[in-house]
Coordinates of C-alpha atoms in Angstrom, one line a residue:
M259 CA -14.8 16.5 15.8
N260 CA -13.1 13.6 17.7
A261 CA -13.1 9.9 18.2
D262 CA -10.9 7.4 20.1
Y263 CA -9.7 5.9 16.8
V264 CA -9.5 7.8 13.5
I265 CA -9.1 5.5 10.5
V266 CA -7.9 7.2 7.3
G267 CA -9.4 5.2 4.4
A268 CA -12.5 3.0 4.1
G269 CA -10.7 0.3 2.0
S270 CA -10.2 -3.4 2.5
A271 CA -8.2 -3.2 5.8
G272 CA -9.8 0.0 7.1
C273 CA -13.3 -1.4 6.9
A274 CA -12.2 -4.6 8.7
I275 CA -10.6 -2.5 11.5
A276 CA -13.6 -0.3 11.8
Y277 CA -15.9 -3.3 12.2
R278 CA -13.7 -5.0 14.9
L279 CA -13.2 -1.8 16.9
A280 CA -16.9 -0.8 16.7
E281 CA -17.9 -4.4 17.8
A282 CA -15.5 -4.0 20.8
G283 CA -17.4 -0.8 21.8
E284 CA -14.6 1.7 20.9
S285 CA -15.5 5.1 19.3
V286 CA -14.4 5.0 15.7
L287 CA -14.4 7.7 12.9
V288 CA -13.6 6.5 9.4
I289 CA -12.6 9.2 6.9
E290 CA -13.0 8.4 3.2
H291 CA -12.4 10.7 0.3
G292 CA -14.5 8.7 -2.2
G293 CA -18.3 8.5 -2.2
T294 CA -21.0 5.8 -2.3
D295 CA -20.7 2.4 -3.9
A296 CA -24.4 2.2 -4.6
G297 CA -25.6 1.2 -8.1
P298 CA -25.2 -1.7 -10.5
L299 CA -21.8 -0.7 -12.0
I300 CA -20.0 -1.6 -8.7
Q301 CA -22.4 -4.2 -7.3
M302 CA -22.8 -6.3 -10.4
P303 CA -19.8 -8.7 -10.5
A304 CA -19.6 -9.0 -14.3
A305 CA -19.5 -5.2 -14.7
L306 CA -16.0 -5.2 -13.1
S307 CA -14.2 -3.4 -16.0
Y308 CA -16.4 -0.3 -15.5
P309 CA -15.7 1.0 -12.0
M310 CA -11.9 0.6 -12.3
N311 CA -12.0 2.8 -15.4
M312 CA -14.2 5.6 -13.9
K313 CA -12.8 8.7 -12.4
R314 CA -15.7 8.7 -9.9
Y315 CA -14.5 5.5 -8.3
D316 CA -10.7 5.4 -9.0
W317 CA -7.9 7.7 -8.0
G318 CA -6.7 7.5 -11.6
Y319 CA -3.0 6.9 -10.8
E320 CA -0.5 5.8 -13.3
S321 CA 3.2 5.0 -13.1
E322 CA 6.0 7.3 -14.2
P323 CA 7.4 6.3 -17.6
E324 CA 8.8 2.8 -16.9
P325 CA 12.4 2.7 -18.0
H326 CA 12.5 -1.0 -18.8
L327 CA 9.1 -1.0 -20.6
R328 CA 9.9 1.4 -23.4
G329 CA 8.9 4.4 -21.2
R330 CA 5.3 3.2 -21.0
K331 CA 3.1 4.6 -18.2
L332 CA 1.1 1.8 -16.6
A333 CA -2.3 2.3 -15.1
C334 CA -2.4 1.9 -11.3
P335 CA -6.1 2.0 -10.3
R336 CA -6.9 2.5 -6.6
G337 CA -10.4 2.6 -5.2
K338 CA -11.7 6.1 -4.3
V339 CA -15.0 4.9 -2.9
I340 CA -16.2 3.2 0.2
G341 CA -14.7 -0.3 0.2
G342 CA -11.6 1.1 -1.5
S343 CA -10.1 -1.2 -4.1
S344 CA -12.4 -4.1 -3.0
S345 CA -15.2 -2.1 -4.6
I346 CA -13.5 -1.9 -8.0
N347 CA -11.3 -5.0 -8.2
G348 CA -11.8 -8.3 -10.0
M349 CA -13.2 -9.9 -6.8
V350 CA -10.8 -12.8 -6.9
Y351 CA -10.1 -14.3 -3.5
V352 CA -6.6 -15.7 -2.9
R353 CA -5.2 -16.0 0.6
G354 CA -1.5 -16.3 -0.5
H355 CA 0.7 -19.3 0.0
A356 CA 1.7 -20.4 3.5
K357 CA 5.4 -19.8 2.6
D358 CA 4.7 -16.2 1.7
F359 CA 3.8 -15.5 5.4
D360 CA 6.6 -17.6 6.7
H361 CA 8.9 -15.4 4.7
W362 CA 7.3 -12.3 6.3
A363 CA 8.1 -13.7 9.7
E364 CA 11.7 -14.7 8.7
S365 CA 12.2 -11.1 7.4
G366 CA 11.3 -9.5 10.7
A367 CA 7.5 -9.4 10.8
D368 CA 7.4 -11.5 14.0
G369 CA 4.0 -13.1 14.6
W370 CA 3.0 -13.0 11.0
S371 CA 3.9 -16.6 9.9
Y372 CA 1.3 -18.8 8.2
A373 CA 0.5 -20.4 11.6
D374 CA -0.2 -16.9 13.0
V375 CA -2.4 -15.6 10.1
L376 CA -4.4 -18.7 9.2
P377 CA -6.7 -18.3 12.2
Y378 CA -7.5 -14.7 11.0
Y379 CA -8.3 -16.0 7.6
K380 CA -10.7 -18.5 9.2
R381 CA -12.2 -15.7 11.4
M382 CA -12.9 -13.4 8.4
E383 CA -14.3 -16.0 6.0
N384 CA -17.9 -17.0 5.4
W385 CA -17.0 -19.7 2.9
D386 CA -19.4 -21.6 0.8
D387 CA -18.2 -24.1 -1.8
N388 CA -21.6 -24.1 -3.5
G389 CA -21.4 -27.9 -3.4
H390 CA -18.3 -27.8 -5.7
G391 CA -15.9 -29.4 -3.2
G392 CA -13.1 -27.8 -1.2
D393 CA -11.1 -28.0 2.0
A394 CA -13.7 -27.4 4.6
E395 CA -11.5 -27.8 7.7
W396 CA -9.1 -25.2 6.4
R397 CA -11.8 -22.6 5.9
G398 CA -13.9 -20.3 8.0
T399 CA -17.7 -20.4 7.8
D400 CA -19.1 -17.6 10.0
G401 CA -17.1 -14.5 9.3
P402 CA -18.3 -11.3 7.6
L403 CA -16.6 -11.9 4.2
H404 CA -18.5 -14.2 1.9
V405 CA -16.4 -16.3 -0.4
T406 CA -18.0 -18.4 -3.1
R407 CA -17.3 -20.2 -6.4
G408 CA -18.7 -19.5 -9.8
P409 CA -20.9 -22.2 -11.4
R410 CA -18.2 -23.1 -14.0
N411 CA -20.9 -23.9 -16.6
N412 CA -18.9 -23.1 -19.6
P413 CA -17.0 -26.2 -20.9
L414 CA -13.8 -24.1 -21.3
F415 CA -13.4 -23.9 -17.5
K416 CA -13.2 -27.7 -17.2
A417 CA -11.0 -27.9 -20.3
F418 CA -8.4 -25.6 -18.7
V419 CA -8.2 -27.8 -15.5
E420 CA -8.2 -31.0 -17.6
A421 CA -5.4 -29.6 -19.9
G422 CA -3.3 -28.8 -16.8
K423 CA -3.6 -32.4 -15.6
Q424 CA -2.8 -33.7 -19.1
A425 CA 0.3 -31.6 -19.1
G426 CA 1.4 -33.3 -15.9
Y427 CA 0.5 -30.7 -13.3
E428 CA -1.3 -31.2 -10.0
A429 CA -5.0 -30.6 -9.5
T430 CA -6.3 -28.8 -6.4
E431 CA -9.8 -28.7 -5.1
D432 CA -9.0 -25.6 -3.0
Y433 CA -6.0 -23.4 -3.6
N434 CA -7.0 -21.5 -0.4
G435 CA -6.9 -24.7 1.6
Q436 CA -4.0 -27.1 2.3
K437 CA -2.8 -27.3 -1.3
Q438 CA -2.3 -24.2 -3.4
E439 CA -0.3 -25.8 -6.2
G440 CA -2.3 -27.1 -9.2
F441 CA -5.3 -26.4 -11.4
G442 CA -8.8 -26.0 -10.0
P443 CA -11.8 -23.7 -9.3
M444 CA -11.2 -20.0 -8.6
E445 CA -12.9 -18.3 -5.7
Q446 CA -14.6 -14.9 -5.6
T447 CA -15.9 -12.4 -3.1
V448 CA -19.5 -12.6 -4.4
F449 CA -22.6 -13.2 -2.3
N450 CA -26.1 -13.6 -3.5
G451 CA -25.0 -12.4 -6.9
R452 CA -23.5 -9.2 -5.6
R453 CA -19.9 -7.9 -5.2
W454 CA -19.1 -8.7 -1.5
S455 CA -16.7 -5.8 -1.0
A456 CA -15.2 -4.7 2.4
A457 CA -17.9 -2.0 2.4
N458 CA -20.7 -4.7 2.2
A459 CA -18.9 -7.2 4.5
Y460 CA -17.5 -4.9 7.2
L461 CA -18.3 -1.2 6.9
R462 CA -22.1 -1.3 6.7
P463 CA -22.4 -3.6 9.8
A464 CA -19.8 -1.4 11.6
L465 CA -21.9 1.7 10.9
K466 CA -24.9 0.1 12.6
H467 CA -23.1 0.7 15.9
E468 CA -23.7 4.2 17.3
N469 CA -20.0 4.5 18.1
C470 CA -18.9 4.2 14.5
T471 CA -19.1 7.2 12.1
L472 CA -18.2 7.6 8.4
M473 CA -17.0 11.0 7.2
N474 CA -16.2 12.2 3.7
G475 CA -13.0 14.2 3.4
L476 CA -9.5 14.3 2.0
V477 CA -6.8 14.1 4.7
D478 CA -3.9 16.5 4.0
K479 CA -1.6 15.4 6.9
I480 CA -1.4 13.8 10.3
I481 CA -1.2 16.2 13.2
I482 CA 1.8 15.3 15.3
K483 CA 2.5 17.0 18.7
D484 CA 5.6 16.2 20.8
G485 CA 6.2 13.0 18.8
R486 CA 2.6 11.8 19.1
A487 CA -0.2 11.7 16.4
T488 CA -3.2 13.6 17.8
G489 CA -5.4 13.8 14.8
V490 CA -5.6 14.7 11.1
A491 CA -5.9 17.9 9.1
L492 CA -8.4 17.8 6.2
A493 CA -8.5 19.8 3.0
G494 CA -10.5 22.9 3.6
G495 CA -9.0 23.5 7.0
K496 CA -11.0 21.1 9.2
T497 CA -9.3 19.0 11.8
V498 CA -10.3 15.8 13.6
T499 CA -8.8 14.7 16.9
A500 CA -7.9 11.1 17.7
N501 CA -8.1 10.6 21.5
R502 CA -6.1 7.4 21.2
E503 CA -4.7 6.6 17.8
V504 CA -4.7 7.5 14.1
I505 CA -4.7 4.4 11.8
I506 CA -3.7 5.0 8.2
A507 CA -5.3 2.5 5.8
A508 CA -5.1 4.6 2.7
S509 CA -3.4 2.1 0.2
S510 CA 0.1 1.3 -0.8
I511 CA 0.1 4.5 -2.8
N512 CA -1.6 7.0 -0.5
S513 CA -0.3 5.7 2.9
P514 CA 3.3 6.5 2.2
K515 CA 2.3 9.8 0.6
L516 CA 0.4 10.8 3.7
L517 CA 3.3 9.8 6.0
M518 CA 5.7 11.9 4.0
L519 CA 3.4 14.9 3.9
S520 CA 3.3 14.6 7.7
G521 CA 7.1 14.6 8.1
I522 CA 7.7 10.9 8.3
G523 CA 10.0 9.5 5.6
P524 CA 13.4 9.8 4.0
A525 CA 14.8 13.0 5.5
A526 CA 16.6 14.3 2.4
H527 CA 13.5 13.8 0.3
L528 CA 11.2 15.6 2.8
K529 CA 13.6 18.5 3.0
E530 CA 13.7 18.8 -0.8
H531 CA 10.0 19.5 -0.6
G532 CA 10.3 21.9 2.4
I533 CA 8.6 19.4 4.8
E534 CA 9.8 19.5 8.4
V535 CA 11.3 16.1 9.3
I536 CA 9.5 14.5 12.4
A537 CA 10.8 11.0 11.9
D538 CA 13.6 10.0 9.5
R539 CA 12.3 6.7 8.1
P540 CA 14.2 5.9 4.8
G541 CA 11.8 3.0 4.1
V542 CA 8.7 5.1 3.6
G543 CA 7.7 4.8 0.0
Q544 CA 10.4 2.3 -0.8
N545 CA 10.1 -1.5 -1.4
L546 CA 7.2 -1.0 -3.8
Q547 CA 6.1 -4.2 -5.5
D548 CA 3.4 -5.4 -7.9
H549 CA 2.4 -8.3 -10.1
L550 CA 2.6 -7.9 -13.8
E551 CA 0.6 -10.1 -16.2
L552 CA 0.0 -11.0 -19.8
Y553 CA -3.1 -12.3 -21.6
I554 CA -2.3 -15.3 -23.8
Q555 CA -5.3 -15.3 -26.1
M556 CA -6.7 -18.1 -28.3
A557 CA -9.3 -17.9 -31.1
A558 CA -12.1 -20.4 -30.5
S559 CA -13.3 -22.9 -33.1
K560 CA -16.8 -23.1 -31.6
P561 CA -19.1 -20.2 -30.6
I562 CA -19.2 -21.2 -26.9
T563 CA -17.4 -18.2 -25.4
L564 CA -18.9 -15.2 -23.7
Y565 CA -18.3 -13.2 -27.0
K566 CA -21.9 -14.2 -28.0
H567 CA -23.1 -11.8 -25.3
W568 CA -20.8 -9.0 -26.5
N569 CA -23.7 -7.0 -28.0
L570 CA -26.2 -4.5 -26.6
L571 CA -29.2 -6.8 -26.6
S572 CA -27.4 -9.6 -24.7
K573 CA -25.9 -7.1 -22.3
A574 CA -29.3 -5.7 -21.6
V575 CA -30.8 -9.1 -20.9
I576 CA -27.9 -10.1 -18.6
G577 CA -28.2 -6.7 -16.8
A578 CA -32.0 -7.1 -16.4
Q579 CA -31.6 -10.7 -15.1
W580 CA -29.0 -9.5 -12.6
L581 CA -31.0 -6.3 -11.6
F582 CA -34.2 -8.2 -10.8
L583 CA -32.9 -11.7 -9.7
K584 CA -29.2 -11.3 -9.0
T585 CA -28.6 -14.4 -11.1
G586 CA -27.1 -15.3 -14.5
L587 CA -23.9 -14.3 -16.1
G588 CA -24.0 -10.9 -14.4
A589 CA -23.6 -12.6 -11.0
S590 CA -20.0 -13.9 -11.5
N591 CA -16.7 -12.2 -12.3
Q592 CA -16.2 -15.0 -14.9
F593 CA -12.8 -15.9 -13.4
E594 CA -13.9 -19.4 -12.5
S595 CA -10.9 -21.6 -13.1
A596 CA -7.3 -20.9 -11.9
A597 CA -3.9 -22.4 -11.4
F598 CA -0.7 -22.0 -9.4
V599 CA 2.4 -23.7 -10.7
R600 CA 6.1 -23.7 -10.3
S601 CA 8.4 -22.4 -13.1
K602 CA 11.2 -24.8 -12.7
P603 CA 12.7 -27.5 -10.4
G604 CA 14.2 -26.1 -7.2
V605 CA 11.3 -23.6 -6.7
D606 CA 9.6 -24.9 -3.5
Y607 CA 6.2 -23.4 -4.0
P608 CA 4.2 -21.9 -6.9
D609 CA 5.6 -18.7 -8.5
I610 CA 3.2 -18.5 -11.5
Q611 CA -0.5 -17.8 -11.4
Y612 CA -3.2 -18.3 -14.0
H613 CA -6.7 -16.7 -14.2
F614 CA -8.7 -18.3 -17.0
L615 CA -11.4 -16.4 -18.8
P616 CA -13.8 -17.8 -21.5
I617 CA -13.6 -14.6 -23.7
A618 CA -10.7 -12.8 -25.3
V619 CA -11.0 -9.3 -23.8
R620 CA -8.9 -6.5 -22.3
Y621 CA -9.3 -5.0 -18.8
D622 CA -10.6 -1.8 -20.5
G623 CA -13.5 -3.9 -21.9
Q624 CA -12.2 -4.1 -25.5
A625 CA -13.0 -7.5 -27.1
A626 CA -10.4 -9.2 -29.4
A627 CA -11.0 -8.4 -33.1
E628 CA -11.2 -12.1 -33.9
G629 CA -14.5 -12.5 -32.0
H630 CA -14.9 -15.8 -30.2
G631 CA -11.8 -16.6 -28.1
F632 CA -10.6 -17.2 -24.6
Q633 CA -7.5 -16.3 -22.6
A634 CA -5.3 -17.1 -19.7
H635 CA -3.9 -14.3 -17.6
T636 CA -0.4 -15.3 -16.4
G637 CA 2.6 -13.8 -14.7
P638 CA 5.3 -14.4 -12.2
M639 CA 4.5 -14.1 -8.5
R640 CA 7.8 -13.0 -6.9
S641 CA 9.7 -10.5 -9.2
V642 CA 12.8 -9.1 -7.5
S643 CA 12.2 -5.7 -9.0
R644 CA 11.5 -2.9 -6.5
G645 CA 10.2 0.6 -7.0
A646 CA 9.2 3.6 -4.9
V647 CA 6.4 6.0 -4.2
T648 CA 7.8 9.6 -3.7
L649 CA 6.3 13.0 -3.5
R650 CA 5.8 15.1 -6.5
S651 CA 5.4 18.2 -4.3
S652 CA 4.3 19.2 -0.8
D653 CA 0.8 19.9 -2.1
P654 CA -1.6 17.2 -0.8
A655 CA -3.7 17.6 -3.9
D656 CA -0.9 16.4 -6.2
A657 CA -0.7 12.7 -7.1
P658 CA 2.6 11.1 -5.8
K659 CA 5.2 9.9 -8.2
I660 CA 4.9 6.1 -8.7
L661 CA 7.8 4.2 -10.2
F662 CA 7.5 0.4 -10.0
N663 CA 10.8 -0.1 -11.9
Y664 CA 9.1 -3.1 -13.6
M665 CA 11.2 -5.7 -15.4
S666 CA 14.5 -4.1 -14.1
D667 CA 16.1 -7.5 -13.4
P668 CA 17.0 -10.0 -16.1
S669 CA 15.2 -12.8 -14.2
D670 CA 11.9 -11.0 -14.8
W671 CA 12.3 -11.5 -18.6
E672 CA 13.2 -15.1 -18.2
D673 CA 10.2 -15.7 -15.9
F674 CA 7.8 -14.1 -18.4
R675 CA 9.1 -16.1 -21.3
T676 CA 8.6 -19.2 -19.2
C677 CA 5.0 -18.2 -18.5
I678 CA 4.3 -17.8 -22.2
R679 CA 5.8 -21.1 -23.2
L680 CA 4.2 -23.1 -20.3
T681 CA 0.8 -21.5 -21.3
R682 CA 1.2 -22.5 -24.9
E683 CA 1.9 -26.1 -23.8
I684 CA -1.3 -26.1 -21.7
F685 CA -3.4 -24.8 -24.7
A686 CA -1.8 -27.5 -26.9
Q687 CA -3.2 -30.3 -24.7
K688 CA -5.9 -32.8 -25.9
A689 CA -8.6 -31.1 -23.7
F690 CA -8.4 -27.9 -25.8
K691 CA -8.3 -29.7 -29.2
P692 CA -12.1 -29.3 -29.7
F693 CA -12.0 -25.6 -28.9
V694 CA -8.7 -24.1 -30.2
K695 CA -8.6 -22.4 -33.7
H696 CA -5.3 -20.5 -33.5
E697 CA -3.3 -18.3 -31.1
I698 CA -4.3 -14.6 -31.3
Q699 CA -1.8 -13.2 -28.9
P700 CA 1.3 -13.2 -28.9
G701 CA 0.7 -15.2 -32.2
A702 CA 2.4 -18.4 -33.3
D703 CA 5.1 -16.6 -35.2
V704 CA 6.4 -14.9 -32.0
D705 CA 8.7 -17.5 -30.7
T706 CA 12.4 -16.5 -30.1
D707 CA 13.5 -14.9 -26.9
A708 CA 13.9 -11.6 -28.6
E709 CA 10.4 -11.8 -30.2
L710 CA 8.9 -12.7 -26.9
D711 CA 10.7 -9.9 -25.1
A712 CA 9.4 -7.4 -27.6
F713 CA 5.9 -8.7 -27.1
I714 CA 6.3 -8.6 -23.3
S715 CA 7.6 -5.0 -23.2
E716 CA 4.7 -3.8 -25.3
H717 CA 1.8 -5.8 -23.8
V718 CA 2.6 -6.5 -20.2
E719 CA 0.1 -4.9 -17.8
S720 CA -0.1 -4.4 -14.0
A721 CA -2.3 -7.0 -12.3
Y722 CA -3.1 -4.1 -9.9
H723 CA -1.5 -5.6 -6.8
P724 CA 0.8 -2.7 -5.5
C725 CA 2.1 -3.3 -2.0
G726 CA 5.1 -3.1 0.3
S727 CA 5.7 0.7 0.4
C728 CA 5.6 0.9 4.3
K729 CA 7.3 -2.3 5.1
M730 CA 6.6 -4.1 8.4
G731 CA 9.7 -5.3 10.3
R732 CA 11.6 -5.2 13.5
R733 CA 12.3 -1.8 15.1
D734 CA 16.0 -2.1 14.5
D735 CA 15.5 -2.6 10.8
P736 CA 16.4 0.8 9.2
M737 CA 14.1 0.2 6.3
A738 CA 11.1 -0.9 8.4
V739 CA 8.3 1.7 8.6
V740 CA 6.0 -0.1 11.1
D741 CA 6.7 -2.8 13.7
P742 CA 4.8 -6.1 13.7
H743 CA 1.9 -4.4 15.6
G744 CA 1.6 -1.8 12.8
A745 CA 2.9 1.0 15.0
V746 CA 4.9 3.6 13.0
I747 CA 8.5 3.5 14.3
G748 CA 9.5 6.9 15.7
V749 CA 5.9 8.3 16.3
E750 CA 3.5 7.4 19.1
G751 CA -0.2 6.9 18.5
L752 CA 0.1 6.2 14.8
R753 CA -0.3 2.9 12.9
V754 CA -0.4 1.8 9.3
A755 CA -2.5 -1.2 8.3
D756 CA -3.0 -2.1 4.6
S757 CA -1.1 -3.7 1.8
S758 CA 1.7 -1.1 2.1
I759 CA 3.0 -3.0 5.2
F760 CA 3.6 -6.3 3.3
P761 CA 7.3 -7.1 3.5
R762 CA 7.0 -9.0 0.3
I763 CA 4.2 -9.5 -2.2
T764 CA 2.1 -12.7 -1.6
N765 CA 1.0 -15.2 -4.2
G766 CA -2.1 -14.2 -6.2
N767 CA -4.5 -11.3 -5.7
L768 CA -4.0 -9.1 -2.7
N769 CA -7.5 -8.3 -1.4
A770 CA -7.7 -11.3 0.9
P771 CA -4.3 -10.6 2.6
S772 CA -5.2 -6.9 2.9
I773 CA -8.4 -7.7 4.8
M774 CA -6.5 -10.2 6.9
V775 CA -4.1 -7.4 7.9
G776 CA -7.0 -5.3 9.0
E777 CA -8.4 -8.3 11.0
K778 CA -5.1 -9.1 12.8
M779 CA -4.2 -5.5 13.4
S780 CA -7.5 -4.8 15.1
D781 CA -6.5 -7.3 17.8
H782 CA -3.1 -5.5 18.2
I783 CA -4.9 -2.1 18.4
L784 CA -7.3 -3.5 21.0
G785 CA -4.4 -4.9 23.0
R786 CA -5.8 -8.4 22.7
D787 CA -3.8 -11.6 22.6
P788 CA -3.6 -12.9 19.0
L789 CA -5.7 -15.9 18.1
P790 CA -4.0 -19.2 18.9
K791 CA -1.6 -20.4 16.2
S792 CA -2.7 -23.1 13.8
N793 CA -1.0 -26.5 13.6
D794 CA -2.2 -27.2 10.1
E795 CA 0.6 -28.3 7.7
P796 CA 0.3 -26.9 4.2
W797 CA 1.1 -29.2 1.2
L798 CA 4.4 -28.8 -0.7
N799 CA 5.2 -30.8 -3.7
P800 CA 7.4 -33.7 -2.5
D801 CA 9.5 -33.6 -5.7
W802 CA 10.0 -29.8 -5.9
E803 CA 13.8 -30.0 -5.8
T804 CA 14.0 -32.2 -8.9
S805 CA 10.8 -31.6 -10.8
Q806 CA 8.9 -28.6 -12.3
R807 CA 5.5 -30.4 -12.0

């Protein structure tokens, strides 16, 4: 079997690339190890805790024992299904801050500044503010990816934003527009009540072109002849030929694993596993980053939270309403208010994110014992801790070793303590007075630095934003894996395009920037001029040097 372009992975970036290449008339073969995304558990937004906890849809990865978190192994879900992680994620849509991308460009990813990437965000978006306000001139309205806002009917969503303003923070009508900093509505990749994954937005339309094919299979390695990628070898002995290029879009965990199994990576590590070194790239698997978060949970004094639906009858009614009408509580991820704030004076753009949820519940779907409650998910955006993805063995069926090295820097602990204290201050505002009963987690008696640190080490969770393990940079950067066009340095005819190429993690959830990478890389693959740069100037707090808010 052969195609001009072979894409490994039908995830967020891979689907976008397949769509743009197919639209351009190129012959494209997408190889995905996971199966179909059909059925209510993936397509119903409110059911989001199910697919990310199911072996059928998730690779089921976890970290090695994390040395700075009491040896805990943290879950690292990655989508094993068409649409990849966009089919099992929380559907939160955040572009990232303008300065995140300016930092990419400054660190060697030439052509990836905010002015360069904003036109691609506009190209990919089909944005609808549902009449709730927003920054229309900063948004795209005819792209494949539908972005909407939840109805925000629950009074707690408004209370969260009001409390932020009462605490002296900015408000923002659109954190994906000119002004990220502040409290305001959260956006989601939901359309007509359904999860609008990369599979729905990009892959299904791509497959309508005769020149685009989807194939189920597990890629064992890239076939490289005389320094050029010529195809891939699949489990079971099959091979697929790429007439022009192999494009790896297999995630920040599986992309470096696949490179290393193919002989591209740190030479000594490959030799340890008996793998012939084709390109000594010490950066493969390194620079691994993630966001960690905590839930600060409050017990509610009124029965207005989603807990009233936490019973079989209510869930059945919500499920039926969604199944037949695609409306009601099932049609939202329930993350409908958000905030981005700065942790201290001298920080020039937000480094803390909030998701607000009108129920006290864990990602695995366990509700708080107290019953009615609500929570803010919070965590720092730019931890300096770095980890690595390495091979466990040379067997492609083995999961790689994933060590994030979370909380390895003293600043991480200081940042998390700040997050907790700032959150408590927000929940203490007048806007929450009618709704707050008491603090469930951490609990009012957990207050000293040592007590907070003990709580953090026990309860901190991954926000499921791994990235950075195949860093993009200039060709003379020894730790860069790909150049700014996604081409793997040291091998011809091979690219990587997914969140693994991020030089540094962006603010907020990573699905939007991952899709944007696919959009922009498709132009590089097709040899097209990039879209013209944007002249839009993002908002920065004029008092950032002297004031925290």
